[in-house]
């Protein structure tokens, strides 16, 4: 079983929650145009399986802004790449509600497991914090007054979207 | 040679500029995540060729907002689908400059022809006109004070991005 990611933190997180060491590889996989993380992750799992010919686990996380009717979702990476986080914050007006969804797909050529975790929150008025990457400095999860990038490592072990999805994957892999 | 599009107007436009009748098919092709129309169109041409096993022509058009550092480009379809045109107009602030790029790719399994046409313009303060589709009502091409959707059919035969690209394709196919 190979986890397809180049992100060291994600690997640790998977191993911690799954409870076993997992092989990993950093593959540049083409992704299909969609705002839906499930569609993107399922397609990515097939692409990775076709290349590796071994059971794979892939992950995709999106951010859905309520004011933009769900945009950018899985396309958040292009917002982060092309715009500053300040600019993203200023694109959002009154309605700052957002949610982030992590989708993990296991695929072994036949069996497919799809799990998802969701965290609701709001988009900060401006980016805050350094303890994170990507859009972490602009997302304030529900029940907190800190952005993901302001949370301590301890607080980050709370059950947010990705941890929730990994826990579901663990349960489904062992049944 | 098969033109992959379901858009009757585009078919007419291709035949008019190419100067011959062209077979066409409406295929739902998966597109890769990119703001770059060339990357999207080249990938789409390969996918279409793999399915049809005949020389194919595909097209992709994007809109690049200067204030959003080039976003959404080839991803404009998600903006149009998820947001109202009014909302897109209001996302853009002071700098309303934009450009639209049409990329056409011919691929026959070996030979690849890539051509592009570009039209500069500005994004209207609000949508105007009914003579068009998609984002036509919000794009005002340079040298006009009308949106694409306000131009007459005659004015639309001017050399805008797609017509420019088709003319280049015609020249490359015949040399």
Coordinates of C-alpha atoms in Angstrom, one line a residue:
Chain A
X1 CA 0.0 0.0 0.0
X2 CA 1.6 3.3 -1.1
X3 CA 0.6 6.7 0.1
X4 CA 1.1 9.2 -2.8
X5 CA 2.3 12.4 -1.3
X6 CA 5.5 14.4 -0.9
X7 CA 4.3 16.1 2.2
X8 CA 6.2 14.8 5.3
X9 CA 3.6 16.1 7.7
X10 CA 0.9 14.2 6.0
X11 CA 2.9 11.0 6.0
X12 CA 3.4 11.3 9.8
X13 CA -0.3 12.1 10.3
X14 CA -1.3 9.0 8.3
X15 CA 1.1 6.7 10.1
X16 CA 0.0 8.1 13.5
X17 CA -3.7 7.6 12.9
X18 CA -3.5 4.3 10.9
X19 CA -1.1 2.9 13.5
X20 CA 1.4 1.5 11.1
X21 CA 4.3 2.6 8.8
X22 CA 3.4 3.3 5.3
X23 CA 5.4 3.4 2.1
X24 CA 5.2 6.7 0.3
X25 CA 6.1 8.2 -3.0
X26 CA 6.0 11.7 -4.4
X27 CA 4.3 11.5 -7.8
X28 CA 3.3 14.5 -9.9
X29 CA -0.2 13.3 -10.9
X30 CA -2.4 15.1 -13.4
X31 CA -5.6 16.2 -11.8
X32 CA -8.9 16.7 -13.5
X33 CA -10.8 20.0 -13.6
X34 CA -13.4 19.9 -10.9
X35 CA -14.2 21.8 -7.7
X36 CA -15.3 18.4 -6.2
X37 CA -12.4 16.8 -4.2
X38 CA -14.0 13.4 -4.4
X39 CA -14.0 13.5 -8.2
X40 CA -10.4 14.7 -8.2
X41 CA -9.2 12.2 -5.7
X42 CA -10.9 9.2 -7.4
X43 CA -9.4 10.1 -10.7
X44 CA -6.0 10.6 -9.1
X45 CA -6.2 7.2 -7.4
X46 CA -6.8 5.5 -10.8
X47 CA -3.9 7.4 -12.4
X48 CA -1.6 6.5 -9.5
X49 CA -2.6 2.8 -9.6
X50 CA -2.1 2.7 -13.4
X51 CA 1.5 3.9 -12.9
X52 CA 2.4 2.0 -9.8
X53 CA 0.3 -1.2 -10.2
X54 CA 0.1 -1.5 -6.4
X55 CA -2.6 -0.5 -4.0
X56 CA -2.5 3.3 -3.5
X57 CA -3.8 5.9 -1.2
X58 CA -4.3 9.5 -2.4
X59 CA -5.7 12.6 -0.8
X60 CA -7.2 15.8 -2.0
X61 CA -8.4 18.7 0.1
X62 CA -10.5 21.7 -1.0
X63 CA -11.8 24.9 0.5
X64 CA -15.4 25.9 -0.3
X65 CA -16.3 29.6 0.2
X66 CA -20.0 30.1 0.8
X67 CA -20.0 33.6 -0.7
X68 CA -18.5 32.2 -3.9
X69 CA -21.1 29.4 -4.1
X70 CA -18.5 26.7 -3.3
X71 CA -15.6 28.0 -5.3
X72 CA -12.8 27.3 -5.4
X73 CA -13.1 23.9 -3.8
X74 CA -10.4 21.5 -5.2
X75 CA -9.2 24.4 -7.3
X76 CA -7.9 26.3 -4.1
X77 CA -4.3 25.6 -5.1
X78 CA -4.7 28.0 -8.1
X79 CA -6.0 30.7 -5.8
X80 CA -3.1 30.2 -3.5
X81 CA -0.6 30.1 -6.3
X82 CA -1.9 33.1 -8.3
X83 CA -3.2 35.4 -5.5
X84 CA -1.8 36.5 -2.2
X85 CA -3.6 35.3 0.9
X86 CA -4.4 38.9 1.6
X87 CA -6.1 39.2 -1.8
X88 CA -8.1 36.0 -1.2
X89 CA -9.3 37.4 2.1
X90 CA -10.4 40.6 0.4
X91 CA -12.3 38.8 -2.4
X92 CA -14.7 37.5 0.3
X93 CA -17.2 40.1 1.4
X94 CA -19.8 39.9 4.2
X95 CA -20.4 36.2 4.2
X96 CA -17.1 34.7 5.4
X97 CA -18.4 31.1 6.0
X98 CA -16.4 28.3 4.5
X99 CA -15.8 24.6 4.8
X100 CA -12.9 22.4 4.0
X101 CA -13.3 18.9 2.8
X102 CA -10.5 16.3 2.7
X103 CA -11.2 13.2 0.6
X104 CA -9.0 10.1 0.8
X105 CA -9.3 7.3 -1.8
X106 CA -7.8 3.8 -1.5
X107 CA -7.7 1.9 -4.8
X108 CA -6.1 -1.5 -5.5
X109 CA -7.4 -2.0 -9.1
X110 CA -10.7 -3.5 -7.9
X111 CA -11.6 -2.4 -4.4
X112 CA -12.2 1.3 -3.9
X113 CA -12.6 3.0 -0.5
X114 CA -13.7 6.7 -0.4
X115 CA -13.7 8.6 2.8
X116 CA -14.3 12.2 3.6
X117 CA -13.9 14.6 6.5
X118 CA -15.2 18.1 6.8
X119 CA -14.4 21.1 8.9
X120 CA -16.6 24.2 9.0
X121 CA -15.2 27.6 9.6
X122 CA -14.8 31.2 8.5
X123 CA -12.2 33.0 6.4
X124 CA -10.1 35.4 8.4
X125 CA -10.2 39.2 7.5
X126 CA -6.4 38.8 6.9
X127 CA -3.9 36.0 7.1
X128 CA -2.5 35.1 10.6
X129 CA 0.0 32.6 11.9
X130 CA 3.1 30.8 10.7
X131 CA 2.4 27.2 11.9
X132 CA 1.1 25.9 8.6
X133 CA 1.2 26.0 4.9
X134 CA -1.0 26.9 1.9
X135 CA -4.2 28.5 3.0
X136 CA -3.8 27.5 6.7
X137 CA -3.3 31.2 7.7
X138 CA -6.7 32.3 6.4
X139 CA -9.0 29.4 7.7
X140 CA -10.5 29.7 11.2
X141 CA -12.1 26.4 12.2
X142 CA -15.4 26.5 14.1
X143 CA -15.0 26.6 17.9
X144 CA -11.6 28.4 17.6
X145 CA -10.6 32.0 17.3
X146 CA -7.3 31.1 15.7
X147 CA -6.5 30.2 12.1
X148 CA -5.1 26.7 11.3
X149 CA -1.7 28.4 11.1
X150 CA -2.0 29.8 14.6
X151 CA -3.0 26.5 16.2
X152 CA -0.4 24.7 18.3
X153 CA 0.8 21.2 17.2
X154 CA -1.3 19.8 20.0
X155 CA -4.5 21.6 19.0
X156 CA -3.8 20.4 15.4
X157 CA -4.2 16.8 16.5
X158 CA -7.9 17.6 17.0
X159 CA -10.2 15.9 14.7
X160 CA -10.1 18.2 11.7
X161 CA -11.1 17.2 8.2
X162 CA -8.0 15.1 7.3
X163 CA -7.6 13.4 10.6
X164 CA -11.3 12.5 10.5
X165 CA -10.9 11.0 7.0
X166 CA -7.8 9.0 7.9
X167 CA -9.6 7.6 11.0
X168 CA -12.5 6.5 8.7
X169 CA -10.0 4.9 6.3
X170 CA -8.4 3.0 9.2
X171 CA -11.8 1.6 10.3
X172 CA -12.7 0.6 6.7
X173 CA -9.3 -1.0 6.0
X174 CA -9.5 -3.2 9.1
X175 CA -13.1 -4.4 8.6
Chain B
X1 CA -10.3 15.1 -39.3
X2 CA -12.8 15.4 -36.5
X3 CA -13.6 18.6 -34.7
X4 CA -14.5 17.8 -31.1
X5 CA -17.3 20.2 -30.0
X6 CA -21.0 20.2 -29.5
X7 CA -21.3 24.0 -30.2
X8 CA -23.0 24.6 -33.6
X9 CA -21.7 28.1 -33.8
X10 CA -18.1 27.0 -33.4
X11 CA -18.6 24.4 -36.1
X12 CA -19.9 27.0 -38.5
X13 CA -17.0 29.3 -37.6
X14 CA -14.4 26.6 -38.2
X15 CA -16.0 25.6 -41.6
X16 CA -16.2 29.3 -42.7
X17 CA -12.6 30.1 -42.0
X18 CA -11.1 26.7 -42.9
X19 CA -13.1 26.7 -46.2
X20 CA -14.2 23.1 -46.0
X21 CA -16.9 21.0 -44.3
X22 CA -15.6 19.2 -41.2
X23 CA -16.9 16.2 -39.3
X24 CA -17.7 16.9 -35.7
X25 CA -18.5 15.0 -32.5
X26 CA -19.7 16.1 -29.1
X27 CA -17.4 14.2 -26.6
X28 CA -17.4 14.9 -22.9
X29 CA -13.6 15.0 -22.4
X30 CA -12.0 15.1 -19.0
X31 CA -9.8 18.2 -18.7
X32 CA -6.8 18.6 -16.6
X33 CA -6.5 21.2 -13.8
X34 CA -4.6 24.2 -15.2
X35 CA -5.3 27.8 -15.9
X36 CA -3.2 27.5 -19.1
X37 CA -5.5 26.8 -22.2
X38 CA -2.6 25.4 -24.1
X39 CA -1.9 22.7 -21.5
X40 CA -5.6 21.9 -21.2
X41 CA -6.1 21.8 -25.0
X42 CA -3.0 19.6 -25.7
X43 CA -4.1 17.1 -23.1
X44 CA -7.7 17.1 -24.4
X45 CA -6.4 16.5 -28.0
X46 CA -4.5 13.4 -26.8
X47 CA -7.6 12.1 -24.9
X48 CA -9.8 12.6 -27.9
X49 CA -7.3 10.9 -30.3
X50 CA -7.0 7.9 -27.9
X51 CA -10.8 7.5 -28.0
X52 CA -11.4 8.2 -31.7
X53 CA -8.2 7.0 -33.3
X54 CA -8.5 9.6 -36.0
X55 CA -7.0 13.1 -36.4
X56 CA -8.7 15.5 -34.1
X57 CA -9.1 19.2 -33.5
X58 CA -10.0 20.5 -30.1
X59 CA -10.3 24.0 -28.7
X60 CA -10.1 25.6 -25.3
X61 CA -10.7 29.3 -24.5
X62 CA -9.8 31.0 -21.2
X63 CA -10.2 34.5 -19.7
X64 CA -7.4 36.0 -17.8
X65 CA -8.2 38.8 -15.3
X66 CA -5.2 41.0 -14.7
X67 CA -6.4 41.9 -11.2
X68 CA -6.5 38.2 -10.2
X69 CA -3.0 37.7 -11.6
X70 CA -4.3 35.6 -14.5
X71 CA -7.1 33.7 -12.8
X72 CA -9.3 32.0 -13.8
X73 CA -7.9 31.4 -17.3
X74 CA -9.0 28.0 -18.5
X75 CA -11.0 27.6 -15.3
X76 CA -13.4 30.4 -16.3
X77 CA -16.1 27.7 -16.8
X78 CA -16.3 27.1 -13.0
X79 CA -16.6 30.8 -12.4
X80 CA -19.5 31.0 -14.9
X81 CA -21.1 27.9 -13.5
X82 CA -20.8 28.8 -9.8
X83 CA -21.1 32.5 -9.8
X84 CA -23.5 34.9 -11.5
X85 CA -22.0 37.2 -14.1
X86 CA -22.9 40.1 -11.8
X87 CA -20.9 38.5 -9.1
X88 CA -17.9 38.0 -11.4
X89 CA -18.1 41.7 -12.4
X90 CA -18.1 42.7 -8.7
X91 CA -15.1 40.5 -7.8
X92 CA -13.0 42.7 -10.0
X93 CA -12.0 46.0 -8.5
X94 CA -10.2 48.9 -10.0
X95 CA -8.0 47.1 -12.6
X96 CA -10.6 45.7 -15.0
X97 CA -8.1 44.7 -17.7
X98 CA -8.4 41.2 -19.1
X99 CA -7.5 39.0 -22.1
X100 CA -9.0 36.0 -23.6
X101 CA -6.9 33.3 -25.3
X102 CA -8.3 30.6 -27.6
X103 CA -6.0 27.6 -28.2
X104 CA -6.7 25.1 -30.9
X105 CA -4.8 21.8 -31.1
X106 CA -4.7 19.4 -34.1
X107 CA -3.3 15.9 -33.2
X108 CA -3.2 12.9 -35.4
X109 CA -1.2 10.6 -33.2
X110 CA 2.1 11.9 -34.4
X111 CA 1.9 15.4 -35.8
X112 CA 0.7 18.1 -33.4
X113 CA -0.3 21.7 -34.4
X114 CA -0.8 24.2 -31.7
X115 CA -2.2 27.7 -32.5
X116 CA -3.4 30.5 -30.3
X117 CA -5.3 33.8 -30.7
X118 CA -5.6 36.5 -28.1
X119 CA -8.0 39.4 -27.6
X120 CA -7.3 42.1 -25.1
X121 CA -10.2 43.9 -23.3
X122 CA -11.8 44.9 -20.1
X123 CA -14.4 43.4 -17.8
X124 CA -17.7 45.3 -17.9
X125 CA -19.0 46.8 -14.6
X126 CA -22.1 44.7 -15.2
X127 CA -23.2 42.1 -17.8
X128 CA -24.7 43.5 -21.0
X129 CA -26.2 42.0 -24.2
X130 CA -27.9 38.8 -25.3
X131 CA -26.1 37.9 -28.5
X132 CA -23.7 35.4 -27.0
X133 CA -23.2 32.8 -24.3
X134 CA -21.0 32.0 -21.2
X135 CA -19.0 35.1 -20.3
X136 CA -19.7 37.0 -23.5
X137 CA -21.9 39.6 -21.7
X138 CA -19.0 40.7 -19.4
X139 CA -16.0 41.0 -21.9
X140 CA -15.5 44.3 -23.8
X141 CA -12.9 43.8 -26.5
X142 CA -10.3 46.5 -27.1
X143 CA -11.5 49.1 -29.6
X144 CA -15.2 48.6 -28.8
X145 CA -17.5 49.9 -26.2
X146 CA -19.8 46.8 -26.4
X147 CA -19.4 43.5 -24.8
X148 CA -19.1 40.3 -27.0
X149 CA -22.8 39.7 -26.3
X150 CA -23.7 43.2 -27.6
X151 CA -21.8 42.9 -30.9
X152 CA -23.7 42.2 -34.0
X153 CA -23.1 39.0 -35.9
X154 CA -21.3 41.1 -38.5
X155 CA -19.0 42.6 -35.9
X156 CA -18.4 39.2 -34.5
X157 CA -16.7 38.1 -37.7
X158 CA -13.9 40.4 -36.8
X159 CA -10.6 38.8 -36.0
X160 CA -11.1 37.9 -32.4
X161 CA -9.2 35.2 -30.5
X162 CA -10.8 32.1 -31.9
X163 CA -11.1 33.4 -35.5
X164 CA -7.4 34.3 -35.3
X165 CA -6.5 30.9 -34.1
X166 CA -8.6 29.1 -36.7
X167 CA -7.0 31.2 -39.5
X168 CA -3.5 30.2 -38.2
X169 CA -4.6 26.5 -38.1
X170 CA -5.8 26.8 -41.8
X171 CA -2.5 28.2 -42.8
X172 CA -0.5 25.5 -41.0
X173 CA -2.7 22.7 -42.3
X174 CA -2.2 23.8 -45.9
X175 CA 1.6 24.1 -45.7

